[in-house]
């Protein structure tokens, strides 16, 4: 299946594994790339640029296929060493970077000069157009269904994707609610050039997370996510658990007086306890509504091959015979 995304990134299938905190390690990225899609290492999960360089080298030993690095630009008082991370990416020979968070414009010249293709995650058409205007090569359009930060506009992909197709000239992928061949065909029909999957890739054998996390996704339904930090205008979609219930109760009782410090115990620094130790009530963790479509824990290759076979079957049998 050839699309503008497969051509841009030199991959076989129009599927990207999104950057995920404490999930996007070399094992998962290499497995996704070896299966013909685009694997992504999560840059800031590595605490220093030197550790990222080592993770890139480790991934390089596991795959000869293209893979990328996610770099999220955070609105923090003490900024990570972004120039150092970018240097590690360049020196590691990585040619694809997924940016997220704040506007990446100030860092684009260094990436572009190194021949790196940049895909920026956006939750709205206006942000997508801005990414196009500053020179991003592609965008990932994230609908309201997505895990993590869906923005504040609450526009689902059935509206957001065709609107993006109307406004953009650069390629884009659909993110949020993507799980199978139906997702891929629908995304293509709505104007996207591929799909970005985050939550679905957590429930795979190669994902380096605790089995409790994978089983929680299998057990969850589409009704089991919640939105936290709405009063702080930093909305995050997470899987419901005891910690999330505590956050929502604080938001209800404190109202407009709430600050991040009030919910920090449930949100700050909790990922290692959840993803690595399997403490499922330790805090809030990003999860998309797509959990309702996750029913098993296949290998990455089994998942990707299944998606492509299902998409091919839908196009050739269901859609072609309907004409």
CSV table of C-alpha atoms in Angstrom, one decimal:
chain,number,residue,atom,x,y,z
A,1,UNK,CA,0.0,0.0,0.0
A,2,UNK,CA,1.7,3.2,-1.2
A,3,UNK,CA,0.7,6.6,0.2
A,4,UNK,CA,2.5,9.9,0.6
A,5,UNK,CA,3.5,8.8,4.1
A,6,UNK,CA,5.2,5.5,2.9
A,7,UNK,CA,7.0,7.4,0.2
A,8,UNK,CA,8.1,10.2,2.6
A,9,UNK,CA,9.5,7.9,5.2
A,10,UNK,CA,10.6,5.0,3.1
A,11,UNK,CA,8.4,2.4,4.8
A,12,UNK,CA,6.2,-0.5,3.5
A,13,UNK,CA,3.0,0.1,5.5
A,14,UNK,CA,1.4,3.5,6.3
A,15,UNK,CA,1.4,2.9,10.0
A,16,UNK,CA,3.4,4.9,12.6
A,17,UNK,CA,4.0,3.9,16.2
A,18,UNK,CA,3.6,7.1,18.2
A,19,UNK,CA,6.0,8.2,20.9
A,20,UNK,CA,4.8,7.0,24.3
A,21,UNK,CA,6.5,7.7,27.7
A,22,UNK,CA,8.1,4.6,29.2
A,23,UNK,CA,6.9,2.5,26.2
A,24,UNK,CA,8.8,3.7,23.2
A,25,UNK,CA,12.1,1.9,23.8
A,26,UNK,CA,14.3,0.3,21.2
A,27,UNK,CA,12.6,-3.1,21.5
A,28,UNK,CA,9.2,-1.8,20.4
A,29,UNK,CA,10.5,0.6,17.8
A,30,UNK,CA,12.7,-2.0,16.2
A,31,UNK,CA,9.8,-4.5,16.1
A,32,UNK,CA,7.5,-2.0,14.5
A,33,UNK,CA,10.1,-1.1,11.9
A,34,UNK,CA,11.0,-4.7,11.2
A,35,UNK,CA,7.3,-5.4,10.5
A,36,UNK,CA,7.3,-2.7,7.7
A,37,UNK,CA,5.9,0.2,9.7
A,38,UNK,CA,7.7,3.1,11.4
A,39,UNK,CA,8.9,2.6,14.9
A,40,UNK,CA,9.5,5.5,17.2
A,41,UNK,CA,11.8,5.8,20.2
A,42,UNK,CA,10.5,8.2,22.9
A,43,UNK,CA,13.3,10.8,23.4
A,44,UNK,CA,12.4,12.2,26.8
A,45,UNK,CA,12.0,8.8,28.4
A,46,UNK,CA,15.8,8.8,28.2
A,47,UNK,CA,16.9,11.1,31.0
A,48,UNK,CA,19.9,12.5,29.2
A,49,UNK,CA,21.0,13.0,25.6
A,50,UNK,CA,23.8,10.5,26.2
A,51,UNK,CA,21.2,7.9,27.2
A,52,UNK,CA,19.2,8.7,24.1
A,53,UNK,CA,22.3,8.2,22.0
A,54,UNK,CA,22.7,4.7,23.5
A,55,UNK,CA,19.1,3.8,22.9
A,56,UNK,CA,19.4,4.9,19.3
A,57,UNK,CA,22.5,2.7,18.9
A,58,UNK,CA,20.7,-0.2,20.6
A,59,UNK,CA,17.8,0.2,18.1
A,60,UNK,CA,20.2,0.3,15.2
A,61,UNK,CA,21.5,-3.1,16.3
A,62,UNK,CA,17.9,-4.5,16.2
A,63,UNK,CA,16.8,-3.2,12.8
A,64,UNK,CA,18.2,-1.9,9.5
A,65,UNK,CA,14.8,-0.3,8.7
A,66,UNK,CA,13.9,3.3,9.1
A,67,UNK,CA,12.9,4.4,12.7
A,68,UNK,CA,12.3,7.7,14.3
A,69,UNK,CA,12.6,9.6,17.6
A,70,UNK,CA,9.8,11.4,19.4
A,71,UNK,CA,10.8,14.7,20.9
A,72,UNK,CA,8.1,16.5,23.0
A,73,UNK,CA,8.7,20.2,23.7
A,74,UNK,CA,7.3,20.7,27.2
A,75,UNK,CA,6.2,24.0,28.7
A,76,UNK,CA,8.5,23.6,31.8
A,77,UNK,CA,10.4,26.0,34.0
A,78,UNK,CA,13.6,23.9,33.7
A,79,UNK,CA,13.7,22.8,30.0
A,80,UNK,CA,15.3,19.5,29.0
A,81,UNK,CA,18.6,19.8,27.0
A,82,UNK,CA,16.9,19.9,23.7
A,83,UNK,CA,20.0,20.9,21.7
A,84,UNK,CA,21.7,17.9,23.3
A,85,UNK,CA,18.9,15.5,22.4
A,86,UNK,CA,18.9,16.9,18.8
A,87,UNK,CA,22.6,16.4,18.6
A,88,UNK,CA,22.2,12.7,19.7
A,89,UNK,CA,19.5,12.2,17.1
A,90,UNK,CA,21.7,13.7,14.3
A,91,UNK,CA,24.8,11.9,15.3
A,92,UNK,CA,22.8,8.7,15.6
A,93,UNK,CA,21.8,8.9,11.9
A,94,UNK,CA,18.1,9.1,12.6
A,95,UNK,CA,16.3,10.7,9.7
A,96,UNK,CA,12.8,11.0,11.1
A,97,UNK,CA,11.6,12.9,14.1
A,98,UNK,CA,8.1,13.1,15.6
A,99,UNK,CA,7.7,16.4,17.4
A,100,UNK,CA,4.9,17.1,19.9
A,101,UNK,CA,3.9,19.7,22.5
A,102,UNK,CA,5.0,23.3,21.9
A,103,UNK,CA,5.8,24.8,18.5
A,104,UNK,CA,9.1,23.2,17.3
A,105,UNK,CA,10.0,26.0,15.0
A,106,UNK,CA,13.2,27.1,16.8
A,107,UNK,CA,14.6,23.6,16.5
A,108,UNK,CA,13.6,22.9,12.9
A,109,UNK,CA,16.7,24.4,11.2
A,110,UNK,CA,19.1,22.0,12.9
A,111,UNK,CA,16.9,19.1,12.0
A,112,UNK,CA,16.4,20.2,8.5
A,113,UNK,CA,20.1,20.9,7.9
A,114,UNK,CA,20.7,17.2,8.9
A,115,UNK,CA,18.3,16.0,6.3
A,116,UNK,CA,15.7,14.9,8.9
A,117,UNK,CA,12.0,14.7,8.1
A,118,UNK,CA,9.7,16.1,10.8
A,119,UNK,CA,6.2,15.0,11.6
A,120,UNK,CA,4.5,17.2,14.2
A,121,UNK,CA,1.5,16.0,16.3
A,122,UNK,CA,-1.5,18.4,16.2
A,123,UNK,CA,-4.9,18.4,17.8
A,124,UNK,CA,-6.5,21.0,15.5
A,125,UNK,CA,-6.6,22.2,11.9
A,126,UNK,CA,-5.1,25.6,12.9
A,127,UNK,CA,-2.1,23.9,14.6
A,128,UNK,CA,-1.7,21.6,11.6
A,129,UNK,CA,-1.6,24.6,9.2
A,130,UNK,CA,0.9,26.3,11.4
A,131,UNK,CA,3.1,23.2,11.4
A,132,UNK,CA,2.9,23.2,7.6
A,133,UNK,CA,3.8,26.9,7.4
A,134,UNK,CA,6.9,26.5,9.5
A,135,UNK,CA,8.3,23.7,7.4
A,136,UNK,CA,7.2,20.4,8.9
A,137,UNK,CA,7.1,17.6,6.3
A,138,UNK,CA,4.0,16.0,7.7
A,139,UNK,CA,1.6,16.1,10.6
A,140,UNK,CA,-0.2,13.6,12.9
A,141,UNK,CA,-3.7,14.9,13.3
A,142,UNK,CA,-5.0,13.8,16.8
A,143,UNK,CA,-8.7,13.5,17.3
A,144,UNK,CA,-10.6,13.8,20.6
A,145,UNK,CA,-10.5,10.0,20.9
A,146,UNK,CA,-6.8,9.9,21.4
A,147,UNK,CA,-4.9,8.9,24.5
A,148,UNK,CA,-2.7,11.6,26.1
A,149,UNK,CA,-3.4,15.2,25.2
A,150,UNK,CA,-6.3,15.7,22.8
A,151,UNK,CA,-6.3,19.5,23.0
A,152,UNK,CA,-9.2,21.6,24.1
A,153,UNK,CA,-11.4,21.7,21.0
A,154,UNK,CA,-13.0,18.2,21.4
A,155,UNK,CA,-13.3,17.5,17.7
A,156,UNK,CA,-13.4,13.8,16.9
A,157,UNK,CA,-11.6,12.4,13.9
A,158,UNK,CA,-14.7,11.9,11.7
A,159,UNK,CA,-14.8,15.7,11.5
A,160,UNK,CA,-11.2,16.6,12.1
A,161,UNK,CA,-9.6,14.4,9.4
A,162,UNK,CA,-11.7,15.7,6.4
A,163,UNK,CA,-11.2,19.2,7.7
A,164,UNK,CA,-7.4,18.7,7.7
A,165,UNK,CA,-7.6,17.2,4.2
A,166,UNK,CA,-9.4,20.4,3.0
A,167,UNK,CA,-6.7,22.7,4.5
A,168,UNK,CA,-3.4,20.9,4.2
A,169,UNK,CA,-1.1,20.2,1.3
A,170,UNK,CA,1.5,18.1,3.2
A,171,UNK,CA,0.8,14.5,4.1
A,172,UNK,CA,-0.9,13.7,7.4
A,173,UNK,CA,-1.7,10.6,9.4
A,174,UNK,CA,-4.8,10.0,11.6
A,175,UNK,CA,-4.2,9.5,15.3
A,176,UNK,CA,-6.8,8.6,18.0
A,177,UNK,CA,-9.0,5.5,17.7
A,178,UNK,CA,-6.7,3.7,15.3
A,179,UNK,CA,-6.5,-0.1,16.0
A,180,UNK,CA,-7.1,-2.3,12.9
A,181,UNK,CA,-7.7,-2.5,9.2
A,182,UNK,CA,-11.1,-0.7,9.5
A,183,UNK,CA,-9.3,2.2,11.1
A,184,UNK,CA,-6.7,2.4,8.3
A,185,UNK,CA,-9.3,2.2,5.5
A,186,UNK,CA,-11.5,4.8,7.2
A,187,UNK,CA,-8.5,7.1,7.8
A,188,UNK,CA,-7.6,6.9,4.1
A,189,UNK,CA,-11.2,7.5,3.1
A,190,UNK,CA,-11.3,10.6,5.2
A,191,UNK,CA,-8.2,12.1,3.6
A,192,UNK,CA,-5.3,10.8,5.7
A,193,UNK,CA,-2.2,9.1,4.3
A,194,UNK,CA,-1.9,6.6,7.1
A,195,UNK,CA,-2.4,6.0,10.8
A,196,UNK,CA,-0.6,6.7,14.0
A,197,UNK,CA,-1.2,4.1,16.7
A,198,UNK,CA,-0.1,4.5,20.3
A,199,UNK,CA,-2.4,2.7,22.8
A,200,UNK,CA,-2.8,-0.3,20.4
A,201,UNK,CA,1.0,-0.9,20.3
A,202,UNK,CA,1.2,-1.1,24.1
A,203,UNK,CA,-0.9,-4.3,24.0
A,204,UNK,CA,1.7,-6.2,22.0
A,205,UNK,CA,4.2,-8.9,23.1
A,206,UNK,CA,7.2,-6.7,22.4
A,207,UNK,CA,6.0,-3.6,24.2
A,208,UNK,CA,8.4,-3.4,27.2
A,209,UNK,CA,5.7,-2.8,29.8
A,210,UNK,CA,4.3,-4.9,32.7
A,211,UNK,CA,1.8,-7.5,31.8
A,212,UNK,CA,-0.7,-5.8,34.1
A,213,UNK,CA,-0.7,-2.8,31.7
A,214,UNK,CA,-1.4,-4.9,28.7
A,215,UNK,CA,-4.1,-6.9,30.4
A,216,UNK,CA,-5.8,-3.6,31.6
A,217,UNK,CA,-6.1,-2.6,27.9
A,218,UNK,CA,-7.6,-5.9,27.0
A,219,UNK,CA,-10.1,-5.7,29.9
A,220,UNK,CA,-11.0,-2.1,29.2
A,221,UNK,CA,-13.9,-0.9,27.1
A,222,UNK,CA,-14.4,2.3,25.2
A,223,UNK,CA,-16.2,3.7,28.3
A,224,UNK,CA,-13.2,3.4,30.6
A,225,UNK,CA,-11.1,6.5,29.8
A,226,UNK,CA,-11.5,9.8,31.6
A,227,UNK,CA,-10.3,13.4,30.9
A,228,UNK,CA,-8.1,14.9,33.6
A,229,UNK,CA,-6.6,18.4,34.0
A,230,UNK,CA,-9.4,20.1,32.0
A,231,UNK,CA,-9.6,23.0,34.5
A,232,UNK,CA,-5.8,23.5,33.9
A,233,UNK,CA,-6.4,23.6,30.1
A,234,UNK,CA,-3.9,20.7,29.8
A,235,UNK,CA,-6.4,18.0,29.2
A,236,UNK,CA,-5.2,14.4,29.2
A,237,UNK,CA,-7.1,11.2,28.3
A,238,UNK,CA,-6.2,8.5,30.7
A,239,UNK,CA,-7.5,5.0,31.8
A,240,UNK,CA,-9.8,5.2,34.8
A,241,UNK,CA,-8.3,3.9,38.0
A,242,UNK,CA,-8.3,4.9,41.7
A,243,UNK,CA,-5.7,7.6,41.1
A,244,UNK,CA,-7.8,9.1,38.3
A,245,UNK,CA,-10.9,9.1,40.5
A,246,UNK,CA,-8.9,11.0,43.1
A,247,UNK,CA,-7.9,13.6,40.5
A,248,UNK,CA,-11.4,14.1,39.3
A,249,UNK,CA,-12.7,14.5,42.9
A,250,UNK,CA,-10.0,17.2,43.5
A,251,UNK,CA,-11.1,19.0,40.3
A,252,UNK,CA,-14.7,18.8,41.4
A,253,UNK,CA,-14.1,20.1,44.9
A,254,UNK,CA,-11.4,22.7,44.2
A,255,UNK,CA,-13.0,24.1,41.0
A,256,UNK,CA,-11.2,27.0,39.4
A,257,UNK,CA,-8.8,27.3,42.4
A,258,UNK,CA,-7.1,24.0,41.5
A,259,UNK,CA,-3.4,24.0,40.6
A,260,UNK,CA,-1.1,21.4,39.2
A,261,UNK,CA,0.5,21.0,42.6
A,262,UNK,CA,-2.9,19.7,43.9
A,263,UNK,CA,-2.9,16.8,41.4
A,264,UNK,CA,0.8,16.2,41.1
A,265,UNK,CA,0.9,13.2,43.4
A,266,UNK,CA,-1.3,11.3,40.9
A,267,UNK,CA,0.3,12.7,37.8
A,268,UNK,CA,4.0,13.5,38.3
A,269,UNK,CA,6.7,10.8,38.0
A,270,UNK,CA,4.2,7.9,38.2
A,271,UNK,CA,5.0,6.1,34.9
A,272,UNK,CA,7.9,3.9,36.1
A,273,UNK,CA,5.6,2.4,38.9
A,274,UNK,CA,2.9,1.8,36.4
A,275,UNK,CA,4.7,0.7,33.2
A,276,UNK,CA,7.6,-1.1,34.8
A,277,UNK,CA,6.2,-2.4,38.1
A,278,UNK,CA,2.6,-2.9,37.1
A,279,UNK,CA,1.1,-0.8,40.0
A,280,UNK,CA,-2.1,0.0,38.2
A,281,UNK,CA,-3.4,2.5,40.7
A,282,UNK,CA,-0.1,4.4,41.2
A,283,UNK,CA,-1.3,7.3,39.0
A,284,UNK,CA,-2.9,8.4,35.8
A,285,UNK,CA,-1.5,7.1,32.5
A,286,UNK,CA,-2.4,8.0,29.0
A,287,UNK,CA,-4.8,5.7,27.2
A,288,UNK,CA,-7.1,6.2,24.2
A,289,UNK,CA,-10.7,5.3,23.8
A,290,UNK,CA,-9.4,2.7,21.3
A,291,UNK,CA,-9.0,0.4,24.3
A,292,UNK,CA,-12.5,-0.7,23.5
A,293,UNK,CA,-11.1,-2.3,20.3
A,294,UNK,CA,-8.2,-4.1,21.9
A,295,UNK,CA,-9.0,-7.8,22.5
A,296,UNK,CA,-5.7,-9.6,22.4
A,297,UNK,CA,-1.9,-9.2,22.8
A,298,UNK,CA,-0.3,-10.2,19.5
A,299,UNK,CA,3.3,-9.8,18.4
A,300,UNK,CA,3.9,-6.5,16.6
A,301,UNK,CA,4.3,-8.3,13.3
A,302,UNK,CA,1.1,-10.3,13.8
A,303,UNK,CA,-0.8,-7.0,14.5
A,304,UNK,CA,0.6,-5.1,11.5
A,305,UNK,CA,0.1,-8.0,9.1
A,306,UNK,CA,-3.4,-8.4,10.4
A,307,UNK,CA,-4.2,-4.7,9.9
A,308,UNK,CA,-2.9,-4.7,6.3
A,309,UNK,CA,-4.7,-8.0,5.4
A,310,UNK,CA,-7.9,-6.7,6.9
A,311,UNK,CA,-7.6,-3.3,5.1
A,312,UNK,CA,-6.9,-5.1,1.8
A,313,UNK,CA,-10.0,-7.3,2.3
A,314,UNK,CA,-12.2,-4.4,3.1
A,315,UNK,CA,-11.0,-2.5,0.0
A,316,UNK,CA,-11.1,-5.4,-2.4
A,317,UNK,CA,-14.2,-7.3,-1.2
A,318,UNK,CA,-16.5,-5.0,0.6
A,319,UNK,CA,-15.9,-1.6,-1.1
A,320,UNK,CA,-15.1,-2.9,-4.7
A,321,UNK,CA,-18.1,-5.2,-4.7
A,322,UNK,CA,-20.3,-2.4,-3.6
A,323,UNK,CA,-19.7,-0.5,-6.8
